[in-house]
Amino acid sequence: MERGRQRRILKQHVKTDQLLGVDAVPLGSPAESPPPSVAVADRLTRARKLEVLTTIDEQEVRNCIKCDLCASRTQTVFGEGDPDAAIMFVGEGPGQTEDEQGRPFVGRAGELLNKMIEAMGLRRQDVYIANVVKCRPPENRTPTPVEAATCGDYLRRQIQTISPTAIVSLGGPAAKLLLNTSIGITALRGQWHELPYLGPGGSSIAVMPTFHPAFLLRQYTQDNRAKVWSDLKQVMQFVKDHPRS
Ligand code: SF4
């Protein structure tokens, strides 16, 4: 490999390591922005993606003791779905039901997420669903920035492997942790943000924050449902405008 390319790749790795790390740079702007562009180079096959994800899960995450969350988990919750999905949903962390079953979004909030996915004309198995942290935080508290940064390496590699066209972050904590911002979900949702460097060839991946299904269940108002639907419609249009090669 020629030196210039090696340097560029090294620089990119350093940057991606920073993205979800303690020294993370802001990953997106809260200001209204046009949908980001999508690069289409360097895609892995679906089979290869599945292989990579399975290896990370089975050989690293399941036995991971890199942060204190390992002490209280029943089991890790890596994520599931189509390894070649165009749309990836990311929540903050597993809850009690997820911790018991080892699968993301399987409780009441998961049922509502399934309905949201179906409303988009998709099935749950057509998308990929994961969380920022892979172990349940005690009492369902929000993961700390250190926990998110520690576990963030797994999420970064999931995103890089799946290389989705768009990510839908669910709820304020997931958006804040993913985009490294202190801005609340009310201001973040409905606008496109960018997760730099994690797409093919170091390109950005588009992120649409929206409300968490658990919040919707608590405040099931017409206004909140309309906002989430508006966000999901933007995602559907974006994916339609950027077909995968
Ligand atoms: S939350 Fe992530 S980093 Fe922490 S122990 Fe679980 S898998 Fe490891």
JSON list of N, CA and C in Angstrom, two decimals, residues 75-126:
[
{"chain": "A", "resi": 75, "resn": "GLN", "atom": "N", "xyz": [-27.20, -10.82, 30.18]},
{"chain": "A", "resi": 75, "resn": "GLN", "atom": "CA", "xyz": [-26.46, -11.17, 28.96]},
{"chain": "A", "resi": 75, "resn": "GLN", "atom": "C", "xyz": [-26.30, -9.90, 28.13]},
{"chain": "A", "resi": 76, "resn": "THR", "atom": "N", "xyz": [-25.40, -9.93, 27.20]},
{"chain": "A", "resi": 76, "resn": "THR", "atom": "CA", "xyz": [-25.21, -8.78, 26.31]},
{"chain": "A", "resi": 76, "resn": "THR", "atom": "C", "xyz": [-26.30, -8.76, 25.24]},
{"chain": "A", "resi": 77, "resn": "VAL", "atom": "N", "xyz": [-26.52, -7.58, 24.70]},
{"chain": "A", "resi": 77, "resn": "VAL", "atom": "CA", "xyz": [-27.52, -7.42, 23.63]},
{"chain": "A", "resi": 77, "resn": "VAL", "atom": "C", "xyz": [-26.80, -6.74, 22.47]},
{"chain": "A", "resi": 78, "resn": "PHE", "atom": "N", "xyz": [-26.34, -7.52, 21.53]},
{"chain": "A", "resi": 78, "resn": "PHE", "atom": "CA", "xyz": [-25.49, -6.99, 20.47]},
{"chain": "A", "resi": 78, "resn": "PHE", "atom": "C", "xyz": [-26.27, -6.18, 19.44]},
{"chain": "A", "resi": 79, "resn": "GLY", "atom": "N", "xyz": [-27.40, -6.73, 19.00]},
{"chain": "A", "resi": 79, "resn": "GLY", "atom": "CA", "xyz": [-28.17, -6.11, 17.91]},
{"chain": "A", "resi": 79, "resn": "GLY", "atom": "C", "xyz": [-28.63, -7.20, 16.97]},
{"chain": "A", "resi": 80, "resn": "GLU", "atom": "N", "xyz": [-29.59, -6.87, 16.13]},
{"chain": "A", "resi": 80, "resn": "GLU", "atom": "CA", "xyz": [-30.09, -7.89, 15.21]},
{"chain": "A", "resi": 80, "resn": "GLU", "atom": "C", "xyz": [-30.74, -7.23, 14.01]},
{"chain": "A", "resi": 81, "resn": "GLY", "atom": "N", "xyz": [-30.88, -8.03, 12.97]},
{"chain": "A", "resi": 81, "resn": "GLY", "atom": "CA", "xyz": [-31.54, -7.54, 11.76]},
{"chain": "A", "resi": 81, "resn": "GLY", "atom": "C", "xyz": [-30.72, -7.87, 10.53]},
{"chain": "A", "resi": 82, "resn": "ASP", "atom": "N", "xyz": [-31.05, -7.19, 9.45]},
{"chain": "A", "resi": 82, "resn": "ASP", "atom": "CA", "xyz": [-30.38, -7.40, 8.18]},
{"chain": "A", "resi": 82, "resn": "ASP", "atom": "C", "xyz": [-28.98, -6.77, 8.24]},
{"chain": "A", "resi": 83, "resn": "PRO", "atom": "N", "xyz": [-27.92, -7.57, 8.08]},
{"chain": "A", "resi": 83, "resn": "PRO", "atom": "CA", "xyz": [-26.57, -6.99, 8.14]},
{"chain": "A", "resi": 83, "resn": "PRO", "atom": "C", "xyz": [-26.28, -6.04, 6.99]},
{"chain": "A", "resi": 84, "resn": "ASP", "atom": "N", "xyz": [-27.16, -6.05, 6.00]},
{"chain": "A", "resi": 84, "resn": "ASP", "atom": "CA", "xyz": [-26.97, -5.16, 4.85]},
{"chain": "A", "resi": 84, "resn": "ASP", "atom": "C", "xyz": [-28.12, -4.14, 4.78]},
{"chain": "A", "resi": 85, "resn": "ALA", "atom": "N", "xyz": [-28.69, -3.82, 5.94]},
{"chain": "A", "resi": 85, "resn": "ALA", "atom": "CA", "xyz": [-29.87, -2.94, 5.98]},
{"chain": "A", "resi": 85, "resn": "ALA", "atom": "C", "xyz": [-29.54, -1.52, 5.52]},
{"chain": "A", "resi": 86, "resn": "ALA", "atom": "N", "xyz": [-30.49, -0.92, 4.84]},
{"chain": "A", "resi": 86, "resn": "ALA", "atom": "CA", "xyz": [-30.33, 0.49, 4.46]},
{"chain": "A", "resi": 86, "resn": "ALA", "atom": "C", "xyz": [-30.62, 1.40, 5.64]},
{"chain": "A", "resi": 87, "resn": "ILE", "atom": "N", "xyz": [-31.43, 0.91, 6.57]},
{"chain": "A", "resi": 87, "resn": "ILE", "atom": "CA", "xyz": [-31.81, 1.73, 7.73]},
{"chain": "A", "resi": 87, "resn": "ILE", "atom": "C", "xyz": [-31.41, 1.01, 9.01]},
{"chain": "A", "resi": 88, "resn": "MET", "atom": "N", "xyz": [-30.77, 1.75, 9.89]},
{"chain": "A", "resi": 88, "resn": "MET", "atom": "CA", "xyz": [-30.34, 1.20, 11.18]},
{"chain": "A", "resi": 88, "resn": "MET", "atom": "C", "xyz": [-30.98, 2.05, 12.28]},
{"chain": "A", "resi": 89, "resn": "PHE", "atom": "N", "xyz": [-31.61, 1.40, 13.25]},
{"chain": "A", "resi": 89, "resn": "PHE", "atom": "CA", "xyz": [-32.18, 2.09, 14.40]},
{"chain": "A", "resi": 89, "resn": "PHE", "atom": "C", "xyz": [-31.21, 1.90, 15.59]},
{"chain": "A", "resi": 90, "resn": "VAL", "atom": "N", "xyz": [-30.96, 2.99, 16.30]},
{"chain": "A", "resi": 90, "resn": "VAL", "atom": "CA", "xyz": [-30.04, 2.92, 17.44]},
{"chain": "A", "resi": 90, "resn": "VAL", "atom": "C", "xyz": [-30.68, 3.55, 18.67]},
{"chain": "A", "resi": 91, "resn": "GLY", "atom": "N", "xyz": [-30.85, 2.73, 19.71]},
{"chain": "A", "resi": 91, "resn": "GLY", "atom": "CA", "xyz": [-31.33, 3.22, 20.99]},
{"chain": "A", "resi": 91, "resn": "GLY", "atom": "C", "xyz": [-30.16, 3.40, 21.94]},
{"chain": "A", "resi": 92, "resn": "GLU", "atom": "N", "xyz": [-30.47, 3.76, 23.21]},
{"chain": "A", "resi": 92, "resn": "GLU", "atom": "CA", "xyz": [-29.36, 4.04, 24.14]},
{"chain": "A", "resi": 92, "resn": "GLU", "atom": "C", "xyz": [-28.80, 2.77, 24.79]},
{"chain": "A", "resi": 93, "resn": "GLY", "atom": "N", "xyz": [-29.67, 1.83, 25.17]},
{"chain": "A", "resi": 93, "resn": "GLY", "atom": "CA", "xyz": [-29.19, 0.62, 25.84]},
{"chain": "A", "resi": 93, "resn": "GLY", "atom": "C", "xyz": [-30.33, -0.34, 26.10]},
{"chain": "A", "resi": 94, "resn": "PRO", "atom": "N", "xyz": [-30.00, -1.59, 26.41]},
{"chain": "A", "resi": 94, "resn": "PRO", "atom": "CA", "xyz": [-31.04, -2.59, 26.66]},
{"chain": "A", "resi": 94, "resn": "PRO", "atom": "C", "xyz": [-31.81, -2.29, 27.95]},
{"chain": "A", "resi": 95, "resn": "GLY", "atom": "N", "xyz": [-33.10, -2.62, 27.96]},
{"chain": "A", "resi": 95, "resn": "GLY", "atom": "CA", "xyz": [-33.91, -2.56, 29.17]},
{"chain": "A", "resi": 95, "resn": "GLY", "atom": "C", "xyz": [-34.00, -3.96, 29.78]},
{"chain": "A", "resi": 96, "resn": "GLN", "atom": "N", "xyz": [-34.93, -4.11, 30.71]},
{"chain": "A", "resi": 96, "resn": "GLN", "atom": "CA", "xyz": [-35.03, -5.38, 31.43]},
{"chain": "A", "resi": 96, "resn": "GLN", "atom": "C", "xyz": [-35.37, -6.56, 30.50]},
{"chain": "A", "resi": 97, "resn": "THR", "atom": "N", "xyz": [-36.37, -6.37, 29.66]},
{"chain": "A", "resi": 97, "resn": "THR", "atom": "CA", "xyz": [-36.78, -7.47, 28.77]},
{"chain": "A", "resi": 97, "resn": "THR", "atom": "C", "xyz": [-35.67, -7.82, 27.80]},
{"chain": "A", "resi": 98, "resn": "GLU", "atom": "N", "xyz": [-35.00, -6.80, 27.30]},
{"chain": "A", "resi": 98, "resn": "GLU", "atom": "CA", "xyz": [-33.90, -7.03, 26.35]},
{"chain": "A", "resi": 98, "resn": "GLU", "atom": "C", "xyz": [-32.75, -7.77, 27.04]},
{"chain": "A", "resi": 99, "resn": "ASP", "atom": "N", "xyz": [-32.48, -7.38, 28.29]},
{"chain": "A", "resi": 99, "resn": "ASP", "atom": "CA", "xyz": [-31.42, -8.03, 29.08]},
{"chain": "A", "resi": 99, "resn": "ASP", "atom": "C", "xyz": [-31.76, -9.51, 29.30]},
{"chain": "A", "resi": 100, "resn": "GLU", "atom": "N", "xyz": [-33.05, -9.78, 29.51]},
{"chain": "A", "resi": 100, "resn": "GLU", "atom": "CA", "xyz": [-33.47, -11.17, 29.74]},
{"chain": "A", "resi": 100, "resn": "GLU", "atom": "C", "xyz": [-33.40, -12.00, 28.47]},
{"chain": "A", "resi": 101, "resn": "GLN", "atom": "N", "xyz": [-33.77, -11.37, 27.34]},
{"chain": "A", "resi": 101, "resn": "GLN", "atom": "CA", "xyz": [-33.86, -12.14, 26.09]},
{"chain": "A", "resi": 101, "resn": "GLN", "atom": "C", "xyz": [-32.62, -12.03, 25.21]},
{"chain": "A", "resi": 102, "resn": "GLY", "atom": "N", "xyz": [-31.77, -11.05, 25.48]},
{"chain": "A", "resi": 102, "resn": "GLY", "atom": "CA", "xyz": [-30.57, -10.89, 24.67]},
{"chain": "A", "resi": 102, "resn": "GLY", "atom": "C", "xyz": [-30.84, -10.30, 23.30]},
{"chain": "A", "resi": 103, "resn": "ARG", "atom": "N", "xyz": [-32.01, -9.64, 23.17]},
{"chain": "A", "resi": 103, "resn": "ARG", "atom": "CA", "xyz": [-32.38, -9.03, 21.88]},
{"chain": "A", "resi": 103, "resn": "ARG", "atom": "C", "xyz": [-32.80, -7.58, 22.12]},
{"chain": "A", "resi": 104, "resn": "PRO", "atom": "N", "xyz": [-32.52, -6.70, 21.14]},
{"chain": "A", "resi": 104, "resn": "PRO", "atom": "CA", "xyz": [-32.88, -5.29, 21.32]},
{"chain": "A", "resi": 104, "resn": "PRO", "atom": "C", "xyz": [-34.36, -5.02, 21.04]},
{"chain": "A", "resi": 105, "resn": "PHE", "atom": "N", "xyz": [-34.93, -4.10, 21.79]},
{"chain": "A", "resi": 105, "resn": "PHE", "atom": "CA", "xyz": [-36.29, -3.61, 21.53]},
{"chain": "A", "resi": 105, "resn": "PHE", "atom": "C", "xyz": [-37.30, -4.76, 21.38]},
{"chain": "A", "resi": 106, "resn": "VAL", "atom": "N", "xyz": [-37.45, -5.52, 22.48]},
{"chain": "A", "resi": 106, "resn": "VAL", "atom": "CA", "xyz": [-38.42, -6.61, 22.46]},
{"chain": "A", "resi": 106, "resn": "VAL", "atom": "C", "xyz": [-39.54, -6.42, 23.49]},
{"chain": "A", "resi": 107, "resn": "GLY", "atom": "N", "xyz": [-39.48, -5.35, 24.28]},
{"chain": "A", "resi": 107, "resn": "GLY", "atom": "CA", "xyz": [-40.55, -5.08, 25.23]},
{"chain": "A", "resi": 107, "resn": "GLY", "atom": "C", "xyz": [-41.67, -4.31, 24.56]},
{"chain": "A", "resi": 108, "resn": "ARG", "atom": "N", "xyz": [-42.41, -3.56, 25.36]},
{"chain": "A", "resi": 108, "resn": "ARG", "atom": "CA", "xyz": [-43.54, -2.77, 24.81]},
{"chain": "A", "resi": 108, "resn": "ARG", "atom": "C", "xyz": [-43.03, -1.72, 23.83]},
{"chain": "A", "resi": 109, "resn": "ALA", "atom": "N", "xyz": [-41.91, -1.11, 24.18]},
{"chain": "A", "resi": 109, "resn": "ALA", "atom": "CA", "xyz": [-41.34, -0.11, 23.25]},
{"chain": "A", "resi": 109, "resn": "ALA", "atom": "C", "xyz": [-40.95, -0.79, 21.94]},
{"chain": "A", "resi": 110, "resn": "GLY", "atom": "N", "xyz": [-40.47, -2.01, 22.04]},
{"chain": "A", "resi": 110, "resn": "GLY", "atom": "CA", "xyz": [-40.10, -2.76, 20.84]},
{"chain": "A", "resi": 110, "resn": "GLY", "atom": "C", "xyz": [-41.30, -3.05, 19.95]},
{"chain": "A", "resi": 111, "resn": "GLU", "atom": "N", "xyz": [-42.44, -3.33, 20.60]},
{"chain": "A", "resi": 111, "resn": "GLU", "atom": "CA", "xyz": [-43.66, -3.58, 19.82]},
{"chain": "A", "resi": 111, "resn": "GLU", "atom": "C", "xyz": [-44.05, -2.33, 19.04]},
{"chain": "A", "resi": 112, "resn": "LEU", "atom": "N", "xyz": [-43.91, -1.19, 19.71]},
{"chain": "A", "resi": 112, "resn": "LEU", "atom": "CA", "xyz": [-44.23, 0.05, 19.00]},
{"chain": "A", "resi": 112, "resn": "LEU", "atom": "C", "xyz": [-43.21, 0.33, 17.89]},
{"chain": "A", "resi": 113, "resn": "LEU", "atom": "N", "xyz": [-41.94, 0.03, 18.16]},
{"chain": "A", "resi": 113, "resn": "LEU", "atom": "CA", "xyz": [-40.93, 0.21, 17.11]},
{"chain": "A", "resi": 113, "resn": "LEU", "atom": "C", "xyz": [-41.27, -0.69, 15.91]},
{"chain": "A", "resi": 114, "resn": "ASN", "atom": "N", "xyz": [-41.70, -1.90, 16.18]},
{"chain": "A", "resi": 114, "resn": "ASN", "atom": "CA", "xyz": [-42.10, -2.79, 15.07]},
{"chain": "A", "resi": 114, "resn": "ASN", "atom": "C", "xyz": [-43.21, -2.15, 14.23]},
{"chain": "A", "resi": 115, "resn": "LYS", "atom": "N", "xyz": [-44.17, -1.52, 14.92]},
{"chain": "A", "resi": 115, "resn": "LYS", "atom": "CA", "xyz": [-45.27, -0.86, 14.20]},
{"chain": "A", "resi": 115, "resn": "LYS", "atom": "C", "xyz": [-44.75, 0.31, 13.38]},
{"chain": "A", "resi": 116, "resn": "MET", "atom": "N", "xyz": [-43.81, 1.03, 13.95]},
{"chain": "A", "resi": 116, "resn": "MET", "atom": "CA", "xyz": [-43.22, 2.17, 13.21]},
{"chain": "A", "resi": 116, "resn": "MET", "atom": "C", "xyz": [-42.53, 1.65, 11.94]},
{"chain": "A", "resi": 117, "resn": "ILE", "atom": "N", "xyz": [-41.81, 0.55, 12.09]},
{"chain": "A", "resi": 117, "resn": "ILE", "atom": "CA", "xyz": [-41.09, -0.02, 10.94]},
{"chain": "A", "resi": 117, "resn": "ILE", "atom": "C", "xyz": [-42.09, -0.50, 9.88]},
{"chain": "A", "resi": 118, "resn": "GLU", "atom": "N", "xyz": [-43.16, -1.14, 10.36]},
{"chain": "A", "resi": 118, "resn": "GLU", "atom": "CA", "xyz": [-44.19, -1.62, 9.41]},
{"chain": "A", "resi": 118, "resn": "GLU", "atom": "C", "xyz": [-44.86, -0.46, 8.71]},
{"chain": "A", "resi": 119, "resn": "ALA", "atom": "N", "xyz": [-45.06, 0.64, 9.43]},
{"chain": "A", "resi": 119, "resn": "ALA", "atom": "CA", "xyz": [-45.67, 1.83, 8.81]},
{"chain": "A", "resi": 119, "resn": "ALA", "atom": "C", "xyz": [-44.77, 2.37, 7.69]},
{"chain": "A", "resi": 120, "resn": "MET", "atom": "N", "xyz": [-43.49, 2.09, 7.79]},
{"chain": "A", "resi": 120, "resn": "MET", "atom": "CA", "xyz": [-42.55, 2.52, 6.74]},
{"chain": "A", "resi": 120, "resn": "MET", "atom": "C", "xyz": [-42.55, 1.55, 5.56]},
{"chain": "A", "resi": 121, "resn": "GLY", "atom": "N", "xyz": [-43.39, 0.53, 5.64]},
{"chain": "A", "resi": 121, "resn": "GLY", "atom": "CA", "xyz": [-43.46, -0.44, 4.55]},
{"chain": "A", "resi": 121, "resn": "GLY", "atom": "C", "xyz": [-42.38, -1.50, 4.64]},
{"chain": "A", "resi": 122, "resn": "LEU", "atom": "N", "xyz": [-41.81, -1.67, 5.84]},
{"chain": "A", "resi": 122, "resn": "LEU", "atom": "CA", "xyz": [-40.72, -2.63, 6.03]},
{"chain": "A", "resi": 122, "resn": "LEU", "atom": "C", "xyz": [-41.10, -3.64, 7.10]},
{"chain": "A", "resi": 123, "resn": "ARG", "atom": "N", "xyz": [-40.30, -4.69, 7.19]},
{"chain": "A", "resi": 123, "resn": "ARG", "atom": "CA", "xyz": [-40.43, -5.64, 8.28]},
{"chain": "A", "resi": 123, "resn": "ARG", "atom": "C", "xyz": [-39.22, -5.47, 9.21]},
{"chain": "A", "resi": 124, "resn": "ARG", "atom": "N", "xyz": [-39.40, -5.90, 10.43]},
{"chain": "A", "resi": 124, "resn": "ARG", "atom": "CA", "xyz": [-38.30, -5.76, 11.40]},
{"chain": "A", "resi": 124, "resn": "ARG", "atom": "C", "xyz": [-37.00, -6.37, 10.88]},
{"chain": "A", "resi": 125, "resn": "GLN", "atom": "N", "xyz": [-37.13, -7.49, 10.18]},
{"chain": "A", "resi": 125, "resn": "GLN", "atom": "CA", "xyz": [-35.92, -8.15, 9.68]},
{"chain": "A", "resi": 125, "resn": "GLN", "atom": "C", "xyz": [-35.29, -7.43, 8.49]},
{"chain": "A", "resi": 126, "resn": "ASP", "atom": "N", "xyz": [-35.95, -6.38, 8.00]},
{"chain": "A", "resi": 126, "resn": "ASP", "atom": "CA", "xyz": [-35.38, -5.61, 6.88]},
{"chain": "A", "resi": 126, "resn": "ASP", "atom": "C", "xyz": [-34.43, -4.51, 7.36]}
]
